[in-house]
């Protein structure tokens, strides 16, 4: 949309889009979208679009005949090298390498339906908010500049209801709404 309210470009989406984020340092936009592949049921994928919406650079989600997720949320790392993709129905998050498309690691099974994700500004942690008011923060292990694994988890009883949004203020301070 232009700021005067005109639609400048549209792309087809198979499902409701719950997050949009530009990737720092790259001309890309992360778009969670539904997909369909060779006889499999619909599943949620993350599409990496050129920022002018001219083409899809890569898709994240399905890696094999019995391996698919229902990704509905995605957030890029502050360095623009990784993304965290959230499977809201199975309440798992996967860390991906943006350059190769490879999976790095995943979070442990969660406590309820995932509602929100956030990446810390230093790239050292991710936070996940759930329908039941719980926030989990996961430390990310690094080898040099690259994320190598999901590490230690901290559980916070943040809200009486759903955690609708999360945003890191600093590497050790998180804002949540619910």
Short mmCIF file of C-alpha atoms in Angstrom, two decimals:
data_model
loop_
_atom_site.label_atom_id
_atom_site.label_comp_id
_atom_site.label_asym_id
_atom_site.label_seq_id
_atom_site.Cartn_x
_atom_site.Cartn_y
_atom_site.Cartn_z
CA UNK A 1 0.00 0.00 0.00
CA UNK A 2 1.14 3.50 -0.68
CA UNK A 3 0.57 6.03 2.07
CA UNK A 4 -2.25 7.57 0.06
CA UNK A 5 -4.13 4.25 0.36
CA UNK A 6 -3.53 2.77 -3.11
CA UNK A 7 -2.66 -0.91 -3.50
CA UNK A 8 0.68 -1.08 -5.29
CA UNK A 9 1.16 -4.86 -5.38
CA UNK A 10 -0.64 -8.01 -4.23
CA UNK A 11 0.62 -11.55 -3.86
CA UNK A 12 -1.49 -14.68 -3.38
CA UNK A 13 -1.70 -16.09 0.13
CA UNK A 14 -3.32 -19.38 1.04
CA UNK A 15 -3.90 -18.45 4.66
CA UNK A 16 -4.11 -15.55 7.07
CA UNK A 17 -0.71 -13.81 7.38
CA UNK A 18 0.09 -13.26 11.06
CA UNK A 19 3.48 -11.55 10.76
CA UNK A 20 5.60 -9.64 8.24
CA UNK A 21 9.21 -8.67 8.79
CA UNK A 22 12.00 -7.29 6.61
CA UNK A 23 15.33 -9.07 7.00
CA UNK A 24 18.06 -6.69 8.23
CA UNK A 25 20.76 -6.07 5.61
CA UNK A 26 18.88 -7.88 2.81
CA UNK A 27 16.17 -6.97 0.29
CA UNK A 28 13.83 -9.64 1.68
CA UNK A 29 10.47 -9.87 3.42
CA UNK A 30 9.48 -12.88 5.56
CA UNK A 31 5.89 -13.94 4.83
CA UNK A 32 4.22 -16.86 6.64
CA UNK A 33 1.84 -18.40 4.12
CA UNK A 34 -0.08 -21.59 3.48
CA UNK A 35 1.15 -24.04 0.88
CA UNK A 36 0.23 -27.26 -0.86
CA UNK A 37 2.69 -29.87 -2.12
CA UNK A 38 2.24 -33.09 -4.10
CA UNK A 39 -0.75 -34.67 -2.42
CA UNK A 40 0.08 -33.49 1.09
CA UNK A 41 -2.47 -31.53 3.12
CA UNK A 42 -2.09 -27.77 3.32
CA UNK A 43 0.68 -26.69 5.62
CA UNK A 44 2.20 -23.44 6.79
CA UNK A 45 5.42 -22.35 5.14
CA UNK A 46 7.61 -19.28 5.46
CA UNK A 47 8.32 -17.53 2.19
CA UNK A 48 11.29 -15.24 1.72
CA UNK A 49 10.10 -12.67 -0.84
CA UNK A 50 12.13 -9.98 -2.55
CA UNK A 51 11.13 -6.73 -0.84
CA UNK A 52 9.47 -5.49 -4.05
CA UNK A 53 7.34 -8.70 -4.03
CA UNK A 54 8.65 -9.63 -7.49
CA UNK A 55 9.65 -13.20 -6.60
CA UNK A 56 10.09 -15.76 -3.86
CA UNK A 57 13.75 -16.35 -3.00
CA UNK A 58 13.24 -19.40 -0.76
CA UNK A 59 10.62 -21.30 1.20
CA UNK A 60 11.06 -22.80 4.65
CA UNK A 61 8.93 -25.53 6.17
CA UNK A 62 8.65 -28.79 4.32
CA UNK A 63 11.81 -30.89 4.16
CA UNK A 64 10.55 -34.40 3.44
CA UNK A 65 7.47 -36.50 2.68
CA UNK A 66 6.38 -36.76 6.32
CA UNK A 67 8.02 -33.61 7.62
CA UNK A 68 5.99 -30.43 7.51
CA UNK A 69 5.01 -27.75 9.96
CA UNK A 70 2.20 -25.26 10.36
CA UNK A 71 4.37 -22.16 10.42
CA UNK A 72 2.36 -19.03 11.07
CA UNK A 73 4.95 -16.64 12.57
CA UNK A 74 8.51 -15.78 11.54
CA UNK A 75 11.10 -13.32 12.83
CA UNK A 76 14.55 -12.58 11.38
CA UNK A 77 17.66 -12.38 13.53
CA UNK A 78 19.07 -8.86 13.99
CA UNK A 79 22.16 -9.85 11.94
CA UNK A 80 19.97 -11.06 9.06
CA UNK A 81 21.60 -14.52 8.92
CA UNK A 82 18.91 -16.60 10.66
CA UNK A 83 15.21 -16.75 11.22
CA UNK A 84 13.00 -18.29 13.85
CA UNK A 85 9.81 -19.82 12.45
CA UNK A 86 6.93 -20.67 14.77
CA UNK A 87 4.57 -23.60 14.36
CA UNK A 88 1.67 -22.22 16.39
CA UNK A 89 -0.43 -25.38 16.45
CA UNK A 90 2.35 -27.78 17.48
CA UNK A 91 4.01 -24.99 19.51
CA UNK A 92 7.51 -25.57 18.18
CA UNK A 93 9.97 -23.05 16.82
CA UNK A 94 12.75 -23.80 14.37
CA UNK A 95 15.91 -21.79 13.77
CA UNK A 96 16.91 -21.66 10.09
CA UNK A 97 19.99 -20.45 8.26
CA UNK A 98 18.71 -17.89 5.74
CA UNK A 99 21.57 -18.40 3.26
CA UNK A 100 21.29 -22.19 2.97
CA UNK A 101 17.70 -22.76 4.07
CA UNK A 102 18.94 -25.46 6.46
CA UNK A 103 17.42 -26.12 9.88
CA UNK A 104 19.79 -25.45 12.75
CA UNK A 105 17.76 -26.58 15.76
CA UNK A 106 14.32 -26.40 17.36
CA UNK A 107 12.85 -25.48 20.70
CA UNK A 108 11.42 -28.11 22.99
CA UNK A 109 7.68 -28.87 22.98
CA UNK A 110 5.72 -26.06 24.52
CA UNK A 111 2.98 -25.60 27.04
CA UNK A 112 0.18 -24.20 24.88
CA UNK A 113 -0.59 -22.67 21.46
CA UNK A 114 2.13 -20.25 20.32
CA UNK A 115 0.93 -16.69 19.80
CA UNK A 116 4.06 -14.55 19.39
CA UNK A 117 7.82 -14.62 18.80
CA UNK A 118 10.67 -12.17 19.37
CA UNK A 119 14.40 -12.18 18.67
CA UNK A 120 16.70 -10.37 21.12
CA UNK A 121 18.57 -7.37 19.67
CA UNK A 122 21.95 -9.07 20.19
CA UNK A 123 20.77 -12.31 18.57
CA UNK A 124 21.46 -14.25 21.77
CA UNK A 125 17.90 -15.34 22.58
CA UNK A 126 14.38 -15.84 21.32
CA UNK A 127 11.16 -15.42 23.29
CA UNK A 128 7.88 -17.22 22.66
CA UNK A 129 4.48 -16.16 24.02
CA UNK A 130 1.61 -18.63 24.46
CA UNK A 131 -2.16 -18.63 24.66
CA UNK A 132 -2.04 -19.51 28.38
CA UNK A 133 0.03 -16.43 29.37
CA UNK A 134 3.39 -18.18 29.60
CA UNK A 135 6.53 -16.70 28.02
CA UNK A 136 9.53 -18.91 27.36
CA UNK A 137 12.95 -17.46 26.62
CA UNK A 138 15.55 -19.66 24.95
CA UNK A 139 19.24 -18.86 24.96
CA UNK A 140 20.87 -19.43 21.57
CA UNK A 141 24.29 -21.06 21.45
CA UNK A 142 26.78 -19.59 18.98
CA UNK A 143 29.91 -20.79 17.23
CA UNK A 144 31.55 -17.56 16.17
CA UNK A 145 28.89 -15.48 14.42
CA UNK A 146 26.64 -18.45 13.65
CA UNK A 147 23.83 -19.90 15.76
CA UNK A 148 24.62 -23.55 16.48
CA UNK A 149 21.79 -24.68 18.78
CA UNK A 150 18.90 -23.72 21.04
CA UNK A 151 20.12 -23.66 24.63
CA UNK A 152 18.78 -23.11 28.14
CA UNK A 153 15.10 -22.21 28.63
CA UNK A 154 13.58 -19.76 31.12
CA UNK A 155 9.82 -19.93 31.83
CA UNK A 156 7.90 -16.78 32.89
CA UNK A 157 4.27 -16.72 34.04
CA UNK A 158 3.56 -13.36 32.38
CA UNK A 159 -0.21 -12.97 31.92
CA UNK A 160 -3.55 -14.33 33.06
CA UNK A 161 -4.59 -14.54 29.40
CA UNK A 162 -2.91 -14.85 26.03
CA UNK A 163 0.47 -13.27 25.25
CA UNK A 164 -0.43 -11.33 22.11
CA UNK A 165 2.94 -9.71 21.40
CA UNK A 166 6.55 -9.70 22.56
CA UNK A 167 9.37 -7.24 21.97
CA UNK A 168 12.86 -7.19 23.44
CA UNK A 169 13.82 -3.78 24.81
CA UNK A 170 17.40 -4.90 25.44
CA UNK A 171 19.10 -8.33 25.53
CA UNK A 172 17.91 -8.87 29.11
CA UNK A 173 14.60 -6.96 29.13
CA UNK A 174 11.41 -8.08 27.39
CA UNK A 175 8.07 -6.31 26.96
CA UNK A 176 4.92 -8.40 26.57
CA UNK A 177 1.29 -7.58 25.92
CA UNK A 178 -1.75 -9.67 26.58
#
